[in-house]
PDB file of C-alpha atoms in Angstrom:
ATOM      1  CA  UNK A1098     -30.479 -42.415 -38.982  1.00 84.00           C
ATOM      2  CA  UNK A1099     -30.322 -39.871 -41.753  1.00 92.00           C
ATOM      3  CA  UNK A1100     -27.257 -39.652 -43.945  1.00 95.00           C
ATOM      4  CA  UNK A1101     -25.725 -36.470 -45.328  1.00 95.00           C
ATOM      5  CA  UNK A1102     -23.005 -35.978 -47.928  1.00 97.00           C
ATOM      6  CA  UNK A1103     -21.241 -32.672 -47.396  1.00 96.00           C
ATOM      7  CA  UNK A1104     -18.885 -30.887 -49.779  1.00 97.00           C
ATOM      8  CA  UNK A1105     -16.985 -27.850 -48.522  1.00 96.00           C
ATOM      9  CA  UNK A1106     -14.670 -25.570 -50.500  1.00 96.00           C
ATOM     10  CA  UNK A1107     -12.371 -22.858 -49.197  1.00 95.00           C
ATOM     11  CA  UNK A1108     -10.245 -20.649 -51.437  1.00 96.00           C
ATOM     12  CA  UNK A1109      -7.763 -17.914 -50.525  1.00 94.00           C
ATOM     13  CA  UNK A1110      -6.217 -15.582 -53.070  1.00 96.00           C
ATOM     14  CA  UNK A1111      -3.193 -13.617 -51.906  1.00 95.00           C
ATOM     15  CA  UNK A1112      -2.427 -10.115 -53.188  1.00 96.00           C
ATOM     16  CA  UNK A1113       1.120 -11.276 -53.913  1.00 96.00           C
ATOM     17  CA  UNK A1114       2.784 -14.708 -54.055  1.00 96.00           C
ATOM     18  CA  UNK A1115       3.966 -16.267 -50.785  1.00 96.00           C
ATOM     19  CA  UNK A1116       6.676 -18.894 -50.399  1.00 95.00           C
ATOM     20  CA  UNK A1117       5.579 -20.360 -47.059  1.00 95.00           C
ATOM     21  CA  UNK A1118       2.229 -20.635 -45.306  1.00 95.00           C
ATOM     22  CA  UNK A1119       1.021 -22.445 -42.182  1.00 96.00           C
ATOM     23  CA  UNK A1120      -2.645 -23.138 -41.479  1.00 96.00           C
ATOM     24  CA  UNK A1121      -5.042 -24.671 -38.962  1.00 96.00           C
ATOM     25  CA  UNK A1122      -8.470 -25.832 -40.125  1.00 96.00           C
ATOM     26  CA  UNK A1123     -11.445 -27.700 -38.728  1.00 96.00           C
ATOM     27  CA  UNK A1124     -12.661 -29.779 -41.663  1.00 96.00           C
ATOM     28  CA  UNK A1125     -13.442 -33.211 -40.156  1.00 96.00           C
ATOM     29  CA  UNK A1126     -17.004 -33.457 -38.737  1.00 94.00           C
ATOM     30  CA  UNK A1127     -17.278 -34.174 -35.022  1.00 89.00           C
ATOM     31  CA  UNK A1128     -18.223 -37.727 -34.053  1.00 89.00           C
ATOM     32  CA  UNK A1129     -20.413 -38.310 -31.015  1.00 87.00           C
ATOM     33  CA  UNK A1130     -23.310 -40.463 -29.820  1.00 86.00           C
ATOM     34  CA  UNK A1131     -25.669 -38.859 -32.358  1.00 88.00           C
ATOM     35  CA  UNK A1132     -23.341 -38.417 -35.333  1.00 92.00           C
ATOM     36  CA  UNK A1133     -21.164 -41.026 -37.016  1.00 95.00           C
ATOM     37  CA  UNK A1134     -18.562 -40.219 -39.656  1.00 96.00           C
ATOM     38  CA  UNK A1135     -18.875 -42.675 -42.560  1.00 97.00           C
ATOM     39  CA  UNK A1136     -16.170 -41.175 -44.770  1.00 98.00           C
ATOM     40  CA  UNK A1137     -13.944 -38.124 -44.987  1.00 97.00           C
ATOM     41  CA  UNK A1138     -11.338 -36.808 -47.417  1.00 97.00           C
ATOM     42  CA  UNK A1139      -9.632 -33.512 -48.129  1.00 97.00           C
ATOM     43  CA  UNK A1140      -7.524 -32.167 -50.968  1.00 98.00           C
ATOM     44  CA  UNK A1141      -5.358 -29.098 -50.495  1.00 98.00           C
ATOM     45  CA  UNK A1142      -3.770 -27.250 -53.409  1.00 97.00           C
ATOM     46  CA  UNK A1143      -0.905 -26.521 -53.717  1.00 97.00           C
ATOM     47  CA  UNK A1144       0.366 -29.728 -52.190  1.00 96.00           C
ATOM     48  CA  UNK A1145       1.217 -29.556 -48.501  1.00 97.00           C
ATOM     49  CA  UNK A1146       4.697 -30.335 -47.226  1.00 96.00           C
ATOM     50  CA  UNK A1147       3.471 -31.256 -43.749  1.00 96.00           C
ATOM     51  CA  UNK A1148       0.083 -32.248 -42.301  1.00 97.00           C
ATOM     52  CA  UNK A1149      -1.045 -33.566 -38.945  1.00 96.00           C
ATOM     53  CA  UNK A1150      -4.258 -33.758 -36.964  1.00 96.00           C
ATOM     54  CA  UNK A1151      -4.828 -33.124 -33.275  1.00 96.00           C
ATOM     55  CA  UNK A1152      -7.866 -32.977 -30.995  1.00 93.00           C
ATOM     56  CA  UNK A1153      -8.619 -29.669 -29.317  1.00 88.00           C
ATOM     57  CA  UNK A1154     -10.000 -29.211 -25.801  1.00 84.00           C
ATOM     58  CA  UNK A1155     -13.569 -29.779 -27.016  1.00 82.00           C
ATOM     59  CA  UNK A1156     -12.776 -32.946 -28.998  1.00 85.00           C
ATOM     60  CA  UNK A1157     -12.800 -31.267 -32.415  1.00 90.00           C
ATOM     61  CA  UNK A1158     -10.240 -32.485 -34.928  1.00 95.00           C
ATOM     62  CA  UNK A1159      -7.876 -29.713 -36.027  1.00 96.00           C
ATOM     63  CA  UNK A1160      -5.858 -30.183 -39.216  1.00 97.00           C
ATOM     64  CA  UNK A1161      -2.552 -28.303 -39.183  1.00 97.00           C
ATOM     65  CA  UNK A1162      -0.682 -28.014 -42.468  1.00 98.00           C
ATOM     66  CA  UNK A1163       1.965 -25.997 -44.208  1.00 97.00           C
ATOM     67  CA  UNK A1164       2.958 -25.237 -47.776  1.00 97.00           C
ATOM     68  CA  UNK A1165       6.567 -24.513 -48.722  1.00 97.00           C
ATOM     69  CA  UNK A1166       6.300 -23.521 -52.361  1.00 96.00           C
ATOM     70  CA  UNK A1167       5.596 -20.252 -54.110  1.00 97.00           C
ATOM     71  CA  UNK A1168       1.819 -19.791 -54.408  1.00 97.00           C
ATOM     72  CA  UNK A1169      -0.704 -16.995 -54.786  1.00 96.00           C
ATOM     73  CA  UNK A1170      -3.789 -19.126 -54.113  1.00 96.00           C
ATOM     74  CA  UNK A1171      -4.741 -21.843 -51.637  1.00 96.00           C
ATOM     75  CA  UNK A1172      -7.748 -24.098 -52.042  1.00 97.00           C
ATOM     76  CA  UNK A1173      -9.177 -26.891 -49.912  1.00 97.00           C
ATOM     77  CA  UNK A1174     -11.884 -29.295 -51.026  1.00 98.00           C
ATOM     78  CA  UNK A1175     -13.445 -31.443 -48.296  1.00 97.00           C
ATOM     79  CA  UNK A1176     -15.939 -34.299 -48.665  1.00 98.00           C
ATOM     80  CA  UNK A1177     -17.681 -35.902 -45.709  1.00 97.00           C
ATOM     81  CA  UNK A1178     -20.428 -38.478 -45.346  1.00 97.00           C
ATOM     82  CA  UNK A1179     -22.161 -38.569 -41.953  1.00 97.00           C
ATOM     83  CA  UNK A1180     -25.042 -40.461 -40.375  1.00 96.00           C
ATOM     84  CA  UNK A1181     -27.064 -38.422 -37.885  1.00 93.00           C
ATOM     85  CA  UNK A1182     -29.544 -39.781 -35.378  1.00 90.00           C
ATOM     86  CA  UNK A1183     -32.640 -37.661 -34.809  1.00 83.00           C
ATOM     87  CA  UNK A1184     -32.622 -35.840 -31.497  1.00 73.00           C
ATOM     88  CA  UNK A1185     -35.539 -36.748 -29.245  1.00 68.00           C
ATOM     89  CA  UNK A1186     -37.871 -33.902 -28.380  1.00 62.00           C
ATOM     90  CA  UNK A1187     -37.071 -32.431 -24.984  1.00 56.00           C
ATOM     91  CA  UNK A1188     -38.939 -30.071 -22.719  1.00 57.00           C
ATOM     92  CA  UNK A1189     -37.666 -26.498 -22.492  1.00 62.00           C
ATOM     93  CA  UNK A1190     -36.047 -26.704 -19.072  1.00 61.00           C
ATOM     94  CA  UNK A1191     -34.793 -23.118 -19.262  1.00 59.00           C
ATOM     95  CA  UNK A1192     -38.228 -21.486 -19.433  1.00 67.00           C
ATOM     96  CA  UNK A1193     -38.579 -18.935 -16.639  1.00 74.00           C
ATOM     97  CA  UNK A1194     -34.898 -19.037 -15.618  1.00 77.00           C
ATOM     98  CA  UNK A1195     -32.557 -16.047 -15.825  1.00 80.00           C
ATOM     99  CA  UNK A1196     -29.167 -16.133 -17.547  1.00 77.00           C
ATOM    100  CA  UNK A1197     -27.461 -15.764 -14.168  1.00 80.00           C
ATOM    101  CA  UNK A1198     -29.386 -18.711 -12.722  1.00 80.00           C
ATOM    102  CA  UNK A1199     -28.514 -20.829 -15.761  1.00 76.00           C
ATOM    103  CA  UNK A1200     -24.789 -19.927 -15.452  1.00 76.00           C
ATOM    104  CA  UNK A1201     -24.841 -20.869 -11.757  1.00 79.00           C
ATOM    105  CA  UNK A1202     -26.572 -24.168 -12.569  1.00 77.00           C
ATOM    106  CA  UNK A1203     -23.993 -25.000 -15.244  1.00 73.00           C
ATOM    107  CA  UNK A1204     -21.122 -24.325 -12.820  1.00 76.00           C
ATOM    108  CA  UNK A1205     -22.554 -26.655 -10.170  1.00 78.00           C
ATOM    109  CA  UNK A1206     -23.356 -29.564 -12.522  1.00 72.00           C
ATOM    110  CA  UNK A1207     -20.516 -31.933 -13.344  1.00 71.00           C
ATOM    111  CA  UNK A1208     -22.022 -33.800 -16.311  1.00 72.00           C
ATOM    112  CA  UNK A1209     -20.051 -33.527 -19.561  1.00 72.00           C
ATOM    113  CA  UNK A1210     -22.615 -31.347 -21.372  1.00 72.00           C
ATOM    114  CA  UNK A1211     -22.658 -28.804 -18.515  1.00 69.00           C
ATOM    115  CA  UNK A1212     -18.870 -28.705 -18.297  1.00 69.00           C
ATOM    116  CA  UNK A1213     -18.625 -28.017 -22.028  1.00 71.00           C
ATOM    117  CA  UNK A1214     -21.438 -25.432 -21.954  1.00 70.00           C
ATOM    118  CA  UNK A1215     -19.967 -23.509 -19.026  1.00 67.00           C
ATOM    119  CA  UNK A1216     -16.878 -22.783 -21.170  1.00 70.00           C
ATOM    120  CA  UNK A1217     -19.123 -20.645 -23.385  1.00 65.00           C
ATOM    121  CA  UNK A1218     -20.880 -18.708 -20.599  1.00 59.00           C
TER     122      UNK A1218
END
């Protein structure tokens, strides 16, 4: 497994101060059979008055937060440490297939990967 340390920064500057803001962000890396989350932290400035996490339909972790103080800037600093397993080489099973045939195949397969992929077709 290879390990990666990721630092992400987001900054918003408002044209005028706001007294209340509500946000939804996807900061936490997804965990699955190939990727393991070793550590995660986030810092939001100004300080949040409410935070909670929920999983969306696809299993991604959504952070919802709000700020109830006068501010003209919002910043988020996120640090993650993940271990990623190399993906085995696979044959190109889509060679010679049309987009329509692939869509039909995805709709008839019931494995998890196909069910997730068909949402994007």
